[in-house]
Each structure stands twice: as C-alpha cells, then as structure tokens.
Coordinates of C-alpha atoms in Angstrom, one line a residue:
X1 CA 0.0 0.0 0.0
X2 CA 1.3 3.5 -0.9
X3 CA -0.1 6.9 -0.1
X4 CA 1.2 10.3 -1.3
X5 CA 0.0 13.9 -0.9
X6 CA 0.4 16.2 -3.9
X7 CA 0.3 20.0 -3.5
X8 CA 1.9 21.2 -6.7
X9 CA 1.6 20.2 -10.4
X10 CA -1.6 18.4 -9.6
X11 CA -3.1 18.4 -13.1
X12 CA 0.1 16.8 -14.5
X13 CA 0.2 14.2 -11.8
X14 CA -3.5 13.3 -12.4
X15 CA -2.7 13.0 -16.1
X16 CA 0.2 10.7 -15.4
X17 CA -1.9 8.4 -13.2
X18 CA -4.8 8.3 -15.7
X19 CA -2.4 7.1 -18.4
X20 CA -1.6 4.0 -16.4
X21 CA -5.2 2.8 -16.5
X22 CA -5.5 -0.7 -18.1
X23 CA -9.2 -1.6 -17.4
X24 CA -11.3 1.1 -15.7
X25 CA -11.5 4.8 -14.6
X26 CA -14.3 6.1 -12.3
X27 CA -14.3 9.9 -11.8
X28 CA -16.7 11.9 -9.6
X29 CA -15.8 15.6 -9.7
X30 CA -18.0 18.7 -9.3
X31 CA -16.4 20.7 -12.1
X32 CA -14.4 19.4 -15.0
X33 CA -13.1 22.0 -17.5
X34 CA -9.5 20.8 -18.0
X35 CA -9.3 19.8 -21.7
X36 CA -5.9 18.1 -21.3
X37 CA -7.3 15.7 -18.8
X38 CA -10.4 15.1 -20.8
X39 CA -8.4 14.3 -23.9
X40 CA -6.6 11.6 -21.9
X41 CA -10.0 10.1 -20.9
X42 CA -11.1 10.2 -24.6
X43 CA -7.9 8.3 -25.6
X44 CA -8.5 5.7 -22.9
X45 CA -12.1 5.3 -23.9
X46 CA -11.0 4.8 -27.5
X47 CA -8.6 2.1 -26.3
X48 CA -11.5 0.2 -24.7
X49 CA -10.9 1.3 -21.1
X50 CA -14.1 1.6 -19.1
X51 CA -14.3 5.3 -18.3
X52 CA -17.1 6.6 -16.2
X53 CA -17.4 10.3 -15.4
X54 CA -19.8 12.0 -13.0
X55 CA -20.0 15.8 -12.7
X56 CA -22.3 18.5 -11.5
X57 CA -25.1 19.6 -13.8
X58 CA -24.5 23.3 -13.7
X59 CA -23.5 26.2 -16.1
X60 CA -19.8 25.8 -15.4
X61 CA -19.7 22.3 -16.9
X62 CA -22.5 22.7 -19.5
X63 CA -21.0 26.0 -20.8
X64 CA -17.3 24.9 -20.8
X65 CA -15.2 24.2 -23.8
X66 CA -15.1 20.5 -22.8
X67 CA -17.9 18.5 -24.5
X68 CA -18.5 15.8 -22.0
X69 CA -20.9 14.0 -24.3
X70 CA -18.0 13.0 -26.5
X71 CA -17.0 10.4 -23.8
X72 CA -19.9 8.2 -24.9
X73 CA -17.5 5.8 -26.6
X74 CA -17.9 2.0 -26.5
X75 CA -18.5 1.2 -22.8
X76 CA -17.7 4.7 -21.5
X77 CA -20.0 7.6 -20.6
X78 CA -20.4 10.9 -18.7
X79 CA -23.3 11.6 -16.3
X80 CA -24.6 15.1 -15.3
X81 CA -25.8 15.0 -11.7
X82 CA -28.2 17.3 -9.9
X83 CA -29.9 20.6 -11.0
X84 CA -26.9 23.0 -10.6
X85 CA -28.8 24.9 -7.9
X86 CA -29.8 23.2 -4.6
X87 CA -29.0 19.7 -5.7
X88 CA -25.2 19.9 -6.2
X89 CA -22.7 17.0 -6.6
X90 CA -19.6 17.9 -4.5
X91 CA -17.7 14.6 -4.6
X92 CA -14.1 14.8 -5.8
X93 CA -12.5 11.3 -6.3
X94 CA -11.1 9.1 -9.0
X95 CA -10.5 5.3 -9.0
X96 CA -8.2 3.7 -11.5
X97 CA -8.2 0.0 -12.1
X98 CA -9.9 -0.7 -8.8
X99 CA -6.6 -0.1 -7.1
X100 CA -5.5 3.6 -7.3
X101 CA -7.7 6.2 -5.5
X102 CA -7.2 10.0 -6.1
X103 CA -9.2 12.3 -3.8
X104 CA -8.9 15.7 -2.1
X105 CA -10.0 19.3 -2.6
X106 CA -9.0 19.6 -6.2
X107 CA -11.6 20.1 -8.9
X108 CA -10.5 19.2 -12.4
X109 CA -10.6 22.7 -13.7
X110 CA -8.2 25.5 -14.7
X111 CA -9.4 27.6 -11.8
X112 CA -8.4 25.0 -9.3
X113 CA -4.7 25.3 -10.5
X114 CA -4.7 28.8 -9.0
X115 CA -6.3 27.8 -5.7
X116 CA -4.7 26.3 -2.6
X117 CA -5.7 22.7 -3.4
X118 CA -4.3 19.2 -2.8
X119 CA -4.9 15.6 -3.6
X120 CA -4.0 12.3 -2.0
X121 CA -3.1 9.3 -4.1
X122 CA -3.5 5.9 -2.5
X123 CA -2.4 2.7 -4.2
X124 CA -3.0 -0.8 -3.1
X125 CA -6.0 -0.3 -0.8
X126 CA -8.6 -2.1 -2.8
X127 CA -11.1 -1.9 0.0
X128 CA -11.0 1.9 -0.3
X129 CA -11.2 1.7 -4.1
X130 CA -14.2 -0.6 -4.0
X131 CA -16.1 1.7 -1.6
X132 CA -15.5 4.7 -3.8
X133 CA -16.8 2.8 -6.8
X134 CA -19.8 1.7 -4.9
X135 CA -20.4 5.4 -3.9
X136 CA -20.1 6.3 -7.6
X137 CA -22.7 3.7 -8.6
X138 CA -25.0 4.7 -5.8
X139 CA -25.1 8.4 -6.8
X140 CA -25.6 7.5 -10.4
X141 CA -28.4 5.1 -9.7
X142 CA -30.3 7.9 -7.9
X143 CA -30.4 10.0 -11.1
X144 CA -30.3 7.5 -13.9
X145 CA -32.3 4.4 -14.8
X146 CA -30.2 1.1 -14.8
X147 CA -30.6 0.9 -18.6
X148 CA -28.9 4.3 -19.0
X149 CA -25.8 3.2 -17.1
X150 CA -22.8 1.3 -18.3
X151 CA -21.2 -0.8 -15.6
X152 CA -18.1 -2.9 -15.2
X153 CA -17.9 -5.2 -12.2
X154 CA -14.6 -5.9 -10.6
X155 CA -14.9 -9.3 -9.0
X156 CA -12.7 -8.7 -6.0
X157 CA -14.0 -11.6 -4.0
X158 CA -13.4 -13.9 -7.0
X159 CA -9.8 -12.6 -7.2
X160 CA -9.3 -13.1 -3.5
X161 CA -10.4 -16.8 -3.8
X162 CA -8.2 -17.4 -6.7
X163 CA -5.2 -15.8 -4.9
X164 CA -5.9 -18.1 -1.9
X165 CA -5.9 -21.1 -4.1
X166 CA -2.6 -20.0 -5.6
X167 CA -1.1 -19.6 -2.1
X168 CA -2.2 -23.2 -1.2
X169 CA -0.5 -24.5 -4.3
X170 CA 2.7 -22.7 -3.3
X171 CA 2.5 -24.3 0.2
X172 CA 2.0 -27.7 -1.5
X173 CA 5.0 -27.0 -3.8
X174 CA 2.9 -28.0 -6.8
X175 CA 4.6 -26.1 -9.6
X176 CA 2.3 -27.1 -12.4
X177 CA -0.8 -25.9 -10.6
X178 CA 1.1 -22.8 -9.5
X179 CA 1.8 -21.9 -13.1
X180 CA -1.8 -22.6 -14.2
X181 CA -3.4 -20.5 -11.5
X182 CA -0.9 -17.8 -12.1
X183 CA -1.9 -17.5 -15.8
X184 CA -5.6 -17.2 -14.7
X185 CA -4.7 -14.4 -12.3
X186 CA -3.0 -12.4 -15.1
X187 CA -6.5 -11.7 -16.3
X188 CA -6.7 -9.1 -13.5
X189 CA -3.3 -7.5 -14.1
X190 CA -4.7 -4.0 -13.8
X191 CA -4.6 -4.5 -10.1
X192 CA -1.0 -3.7 -8.9
X193 CA -1.0 -6.4 -6.2
X194 CA -2.0 -9.0 -8.6
X195 CA 0.7 -7.8 -11.0
X196 CA 3.3 -8.1 -8.2
X197 CA 2.1 -11.6 -7.4
X198 CA 2.2 -12.9 -11.0
X199 CA 5.6 -11.3 -11.6
X200 CA 7.0 -12.9 -8.5
X201 CA 5.7 -16.3 -9.6
X202 CA 7.2 -15.8 -13.1
X203 CA 10.6 -15.1 -11.5
X204 CA 10.3 -18.2 -9.3
X205 CA 10.2 -16.0 -6.1
X206 CA 7.4 -18.1 -4.5
X207 CA 8.0 -16.9 -1.0
X208 CA 7.6 -13.3 -2.0
X209 CA 4.4 -14.1 -3.9
X210 CA 3.0 -15.8 -0.9
X211 CA 3.7 -12.7 1.3
X212 CA 1.9 -10.5 -1.2
X213 CA -1.0 -12.8 -1.4
X214 CA -1.3 -12.9 2.4
X215 CA -1.4 -9.1 2.5
X216 CA -3.8 -8.8 -0.4
X217 CA -6.2 -11.3 1.1
X218 CA -6.0 -9.7 4.5
X219 CA -6.8 -6.2 3.1
X220 CA -9.8 -7.5 1.0
X221 CA -11.3 -9.8 3.6
X222 CA -12.3 -6.6 5.4
X223 CA -15.0 -6.1 2.8
X224 CA -17.8 -6.5 5.3
X225 CA -21.4 -5.6 4.7
X226 CA -22.5 -3.5 7.7
X227 CA -26.1 -3.4 8.7
X228 CA -25.7 0.1 10.0
X229 CA -25.0 2.3 6.9
X230 CA -23.8 5.2 9.0
X231 CA -21.2 3.0 10.7
X232 CA -20.0 1.8 7.3
X233 CA -19.8 5.3 6.0
X234 CA -17.8 6.4 9.1
X235 CA -15.4 3.6 8.8
X236 CA -14.8 4.5 5.2
X237 CA -14.3 8.2 6.1
X238 CA -11.8 7.2 8.8
X239 CA -9.8 5.0 6.4
X240 CA -9.7 7.9 4.0
X241 CA -8.6 10.4 6.7
X242 CA -5.9 7.9 7.9
X243 CA -4.5 7.8 4.4
X244 CA -4.7 11.6 4.0
X245 CA -3.0 12.2 7.4
X246 CA -0.3 9.7 6.6
X247 CA 0.4 11.4 3.2
X248 CA 0.5 14.9 4.8
X249 CA 2.8 13.7 7.5
X250 CA 5.1 12.3 4.8
X251 CA 5.1 15.6 3.0
X252 CA 5.9 17.5 6.3
X253 CA 8.8 15.1 7.0
X254 CA 10.2 15.6 3.5
X255 CA 10.1 19.4 3.9
X256 CA 11.8 19.3 7.3
X257 CA 14.4 16.9 6.0
X258 CA 15.2 19.2 3.1
X259 CA 15.8 22.1 5.5
X260 CA 17.9 19.9 7.8
X261 CA 20.0 18.6 4.9
X262 CA 20.6 22.2 3.6
X263 CA 21.5 23.6 7.0
X264 CA 23.8 20.6 7.7
X265 CA 25.7 21.1 4.4
X266 CA 25.8 24.8 4.9
X267 CA 27.6 24.2 8.2
X268 CA 30.0 21.6 6.7
X269 CA 30.9 23.7 3.7
X270 CA 31.0 27.3 5.1
X271 CA 31.5 27.1 8.9
X272 CA 35.3 27.9 9.0
X273 CA 34.9 30.8 6.6
X274 CA 31.9 32.2 8.5
X275 CA 33.7 32.0 11.8
X276 CA 36.8 33.7 10.4
X277 CA 34.8 36.5 8.8
X278 CA 32.8 37.1 12.1
X279 CA 36.1 37.1 14.0
X280 CA 37.6 39.7 11.7
X281 CA 34.4 41.9 11.9
X282 CA 34.6 41.7 15.7
X283 CA 38.3 42.8 15.7
X284 CA 37.5 45.7 13.4
X285 CA 34.6 46.8 15.7
X286 CA 36.6 46.6 19.0
X287 CA 36.9 50.4 19.3
X288 CA 33.2 50.9 18.9
X289 CA 31.4 49.3 22.0
X290 CA 28.0 49.2 20.3
X291 CA 29.3 47.6 17.1
X292 CA 31.5 45.3 19.0
X293 CA 28.6 44.1 21.2
X294 CA 26.6 43.5 18.0
X295 CA 29.3 41.4 16.4
X296 CA 29.8 39.5 19.6
X297 CA 26.2 38.6 19.7
X298 CA 26.4 37.5 16.0
X299 CA 29.3 35.3 16.9
X300 CA 27.5 33.7 19.8
X301 CA 24.4 33.1 17.8
X302 CA 26.3 31.5 14.9
X303 CA 28.3 29.3 17.2
X304 CA 25.1 28.1 18.8
X305 CA 23.7 27.3 15.3
X306 CA 26.9 25.5 14.4
X307 CA 26.7 23.4 17.6
X308 CA 23.1 22.5 16.9
X309 CA 23.9 21.5 13.3
X310 CA 27.0 19.5 14.3
X311 CA 24.8 17.5 16.7
X312 CA 22.7 16.3 13.7
X313 CA 23.9 13.0 12.3
X314 CA 23.4 13.1 8.6
X315 CA 24.7 10.7 6.0
X316 CA 25.3 11.9 2.4
X317 CA 23.5 9.6 -0.1
X318 CA 23.7 9.4 -3.9
X319 CA 20.5 10.1 -5.9
X320 CA 19.6 6.4 -6.3
X321 CA 19.9 5.8 -2.5
X322 CA 17.8 8.9 -1.8
X323 CA 15.0 7.5 -3.9
X324 CA 15.3 4.1 -2.2
X325 CA 15.3 5.4 1.4
X326 CA 12.2 7.6 0.6
X327 CA 10.4 4.6 -0.9
X328 CA 11.2 2.2 2.0
X329 CA 10.4 4.9 4.6
X330 CA 7.0 5.5 3.2
X331 CA 6.2 1.7 3.0
X332 CA 7.3 1.3 6.7
X333 CA 5.6 4.4 8.0
X334 CA 2.4 3.2 6.3
X335 CA 2.4 0.1 8.5
X336 CA 3.4 1.7 11.9
X337 CA 2.0 5.2 11.7
X338 CA 0.5 5.7 15.3
X339 CA -2.5 7.6 14.0
X340 CA -3.8 4.7 12.0
X341 CA -3.3 1.7 14.3
X342 CA -5.6 0.2 17.0
X343 CA -5.4 1.7 20.5
X344 CA -3.9 -1.4 22.1
X345 CA -0.9 -1.2 19.7
X346 CA -0.5 2.5 19.7
X347 CA 2.5 2.7 22.2
X348 CA 4.4 0.0 20.3
X349 CA 3.7 1.7 17.0
X350 CA 4.8 5.0 18.4
X351 CA 8.2 3.6 19.5
X352 CA 8.9 2.0 16.1
X353 CA 7.7 5.2 14.3
X354 CA 10.1 7.3 16.3
X355 CA 13.0 5.0 15.5
X356 CA 12.0 5.0 11.8
X357 CA 11.9 8.8 11.7
X358 CA 15.3 9.1 13.4
X359 CA 16.9 6.7 11.0
X360 CA 15.2 8.5 8.0
X361 CA 16.2 12.0 9.1
X362 CA 19.8 10.8 9.5
X363 CA 19.7 9.3 6.0
X364 CA 20.5 5.9 7.6
X365 CA 19.4 3.7 4.7
X366 CA 20.5 0.5 6.4
X367 CA 18.5 1.2 9.5
X368 CA 15.4 2.2 7.6
X369 CA 15.6 -1.1 5.6
X370 CA 16.0 -3.1 8.7
X371 CA 13.0 -1.5 10.4
X372 CA 10.9 -2.1 7.3
X373 CA 12.1 -5.7 7.1
X374 CA 11.1 -6.3 10.8
X375 CA 7.6 -4.8 10.3
X376 CA 4.8 -7.1 9.2
X377 CA 1.5 -5.9 7.8
X378 CA -0.4 -8.1 10.2
X379 CA 1.3 -6.5 13.2
X380 CA -1.1 -3.5 13.3
X381 CA -4.8 -3.3 12.5
X382 CA -6.2 0.0 11.3
X383 CA -8.4 1.7 13.9
X384 CA -11.3 1.8 11.3
X385 CA -11.4 -2.1 11.6
X386 CA -11.2 -2.3 15.4
X387 CA -13.7 0.4 16.5
X388 CA -17.4 -0.2 16.0
X389 CA -19.4 2.1 18.3
X390 CA -20.8 5.0 16.4
X391 CA -19.9 7.5 19.1
X392 CA -16.3 6.3 19.1
X393 CA -16.2 6.5 15.3
X394 CA -17.5 10.1 15.3
X395 CA -14.9 11.1 17.9
X396 CA -12.2 9.5 15.8
X397 CA -13.2 11.3 12.7
X398 CA -13.1 14.7 14.6
X399 CA -9.7 13.8 16.0
X400 CA -8.3 12.9 12.6
X401 CA -9.7 16.0 11.0
X402 CA -8.1 18.2 13.7
X403 CA -4.7 16.6 13.3
X404 CA -5.0 16.9 9.5
X405 CA -5.7 20.6 9.8
X406 CA -2.7 21.1 12.1
X407 CA -0.3 19.2 9.8
X408 CA -1.6 21.2 6.8
X409 CA -0.9 24.4 8.7
X410 CA 2.6 23.2 9.4
X411 CA 3.2 22.4 5.7
X412 CA 2.0 25.8 4.6
X413 CA 4.1 27.5 7.2
X414 CA 7.2 25.8 6.0
X415 CA 6.5 26.4 2.3
X416 CA 5.7 30.0 2.9
X417 CA 8.8 30.6 5.0
X418 CA 11.6 32.8 3.5
X419 CA 14.2 30.1 4.3
X420 CA 12.4 27.4 2.4
X421 CA 11.6 29.5 -0.6
X422 CA 15.2 30.7 -0.8
X423 CA 16.5 27.1 -0.6
X424 CA 14.0 26.0 -3.3
X425 CA 15.2 28.8 -5.6
X426 CA 18.7 27.2 -5.6
X427 CA 19.0 24.9 -8.6
X428 CA 22.4 23.4 -7.6
X429 CA 23.4 23.3 -4.0
X430 CA 27.1 22.4 -4.9
X431 CA 27.4 25.5 -7.2
X432 CA 25.6 27.6 -4.6
X433 CA 28.1 26.6 -1.8
X434 CA 31.1 27.2 -4.1
X435 CA 29.8 30.7 -4.9
X436 CA 29.2 31.5 -1.2
X437 CA 32.6 30.2 -0.3
X438 CA 34.2 32.5 -2.9
X439 CA 32.2 35.4 -1.6
X440 CA 33.3 34.7 2.0
X441 CA 36.9 34.4 1.0
X442 CA 36.7 37.7 -0.8
X443 CA 35.1 39.3 2.3
X444 CA 37.8 37.9 4.5
X445 CA 40.6 39.2 2.3
X446 CA 39.0 42.7 2.3
X447 CA 38.8 42.8 6.1
X448 CA 42.4 41.5 6.4
X449 CA 43.6 44.3 4.2
X450 CA 41.7 46.9 6.2
X451 CA 42.7 45.5 9.6

C-alpha cells in the first residue's frame, strides 16, 4: 500500500496516473473544464478502457469548452448530476483499475490550478477503491435508470479466492498448478497487487508471492457488509482520513528533511569561513562598543547554530539511494503510523515510528531497511477495523480532521517561510556553496587588508 500527498503540479500528476489505466476509470468531480485531462480520458475510452465520469449539472460544466458527451464511446460515458442549484454534486474522487484512489479538494478545472488545493493518491487499498466505486454507482443510480448506465464489475472476492488457491499450491509446492493459476490471475493484471504476485511467480520467487497474497487477502477480507449504513460510512471516512493524514505527515517530513540537509551542508561547507569572517568583523569593531557588542552577539548566535547542526547525524546519499530510502520509509511508515493503528498497539507503533523517523532523518538507509524488514502488515490493524461504536467513530473522525488541519498548517508555514523559498530557488546546491565560499573568502581578504 502506498499513499502520497500532492500539493503542486496536480493536473500533470493526475494525467500521469490516468495514463496508467488498463481496465477502468471512475471519476466523480464537481467541475471538469481541464481539456488536457479530458483528452486523456477520450484516448483511454477509444482504447476500450471503461471510463465513467460523473459531474455537476451546472452552467460551469455545461458551458465549458469541454464537450463531456464525447465520452460516450464503447462502454464509457459521462453523467450530469443534480440541478446546478440546490442539488449539487460535490464529490471529488477518481478510482483507477480498482486499485488507485485519487481524492482531495482539487476540482479538475483550470481555476483549481490557482487555488490552494491538494490531492492524496492511495495505491493498493482495494477496500477503499471498492467503496468509492460503490459510492459512484449509488449516486448515479439515484439519477439514472439502470438501462442508462454502463457498468463494469470488478470481482474482488473472486480474485481473493483465486489468490488463496494459488497460495495453497505454493504451500503444496505443486509447480504445475502454480503456473496454471498464475496465468488465470493475469486476467486481473490491472490490479497492482495481482501484477506483483504474478511477476514474483514468473521469477520463481514463490515466498515473496505468498507474502503479497497474504497481504492482499488480509486487506480485502475486510470487505464486510455492515447493517448500520452510518457506521459503514464512518469507517470509510476514517480509512480515507488515515491515508490523508499519513500522506500529509510524509510531506511534512520531506520538507523538514530538506531544510535539515541544507543547513547541515551549509555548516559543513562554510563554517570555517563564516567564523573567520565574524572574528575579523569583531576585531574591526573593537573600538566601537555598540558595534563590538553586535558582532559579539552575532558570533555567539552563529556558534550556537553550528553546535546545533553538528549534533545532527546526517549521511550523504547518492541520488539512487535517496529514492530508495524515501520509498522504503513510506512503506514502513504506512504500517506503523501511530494515528492509524488500533489503540492497544499505539504505544508499540509510536516507539517504532520514532526509531524509523530518526533513521530516515539521519539518511540511515541500512536502519530504515532493517525496520521495514522487521515490520509485518499483520502487526497493526487500522483503527477503522477495530472500532465499531458510532460515538467512538465520530470522535475518531473529529480527532483525525483536527490533526489533519494542524499538519496542513505546518506544511503551509514551512512552504511560505523565506528560508524554504530561498532554498527551493537554488538549482544546484554544490554550485551555490562554491559561490558562497568565494564570496566569504573575498570578504575575509578585504577585512584583512583593512585591519
């Protein structure tokens, strides 16, 4: 399972995800005026992909340059929902191949590009994907007769049973039956978990295939029909909020890590030059008590900053290792994030999560890999699966929303800070530090000449 928050270049990222579709795309969005995204949908529909688009029946959509009726190709279609006045459709989600879920505050319009919007992309949570598809069908059925709808069923339970059969053949070490069932599973290759299973089998990595099957079956066996519709809806909302909070936390960690890495390198590269320059300034100001006191304070403050930075253990990684550690960290944190596990395991998850973050912030790839290896998906159950009382669920929703707002505030605060914006404006850190070094050396030489 993989979750990611996207705050910039949202349209391009959605386009990239849509192009991966191999079987189906379900989209519910209030306003859709982005022609580039619509063109991708038309291409997919022409290729036989099952594309279903649901949008609000109001003047923004009906008067836009996008002709949504063109999507009625083969088994694809677009549906206008509501009356554009009191009856508005405000959903914003997309499900690709019953595996990838895109949701958030972003409407698929050009105006949304200028707003403060975000999306969360979740891959591998087929339960969440199924629930959103059911929501899509439920809304459509309230406005359209069954004969007017084109549907494509994703037989998740059938896939689960076939995966379980395959796992049993692996246990029995029956290679002929393994190969036969594996070929049958390839029919559902649009699901990323199934693709991972079949690829592992093709490579002869049966133990890895069994692990993926176990995780896949565990995730999808939580497809329970609840008698209380409100409880079912709350559980889905909690699952969605847990993913969103995890993605936002990942984004915040990345931003803080960028700042930490820059400050650490700044100290490593420029410390000696900065200290010498400050010392020379202090000497020059010794006859002026006010200026001397100011330079003395500058020296004290910088030395404190250096001491703080030198206390940070930070390994330098090449570009490939940076990608690896980021990927492994996100996989591990998905399992042990303390805000998504059951209450009885929260303390244990918190300890592991702290260790994981410390290793990640130090760029300790070996430690991050070790923690991920020691973690098992079955160790922690999501709170949405362990809480059943409606009152508790409502409290949990409020708690998650509060935490989400706080993390989003932190993200915006970092991104709007002058330090972060200055750092992001630097295209090449190596060239930047070389330039700063030369400037400091020139300043030192000038002061030496004056003194």
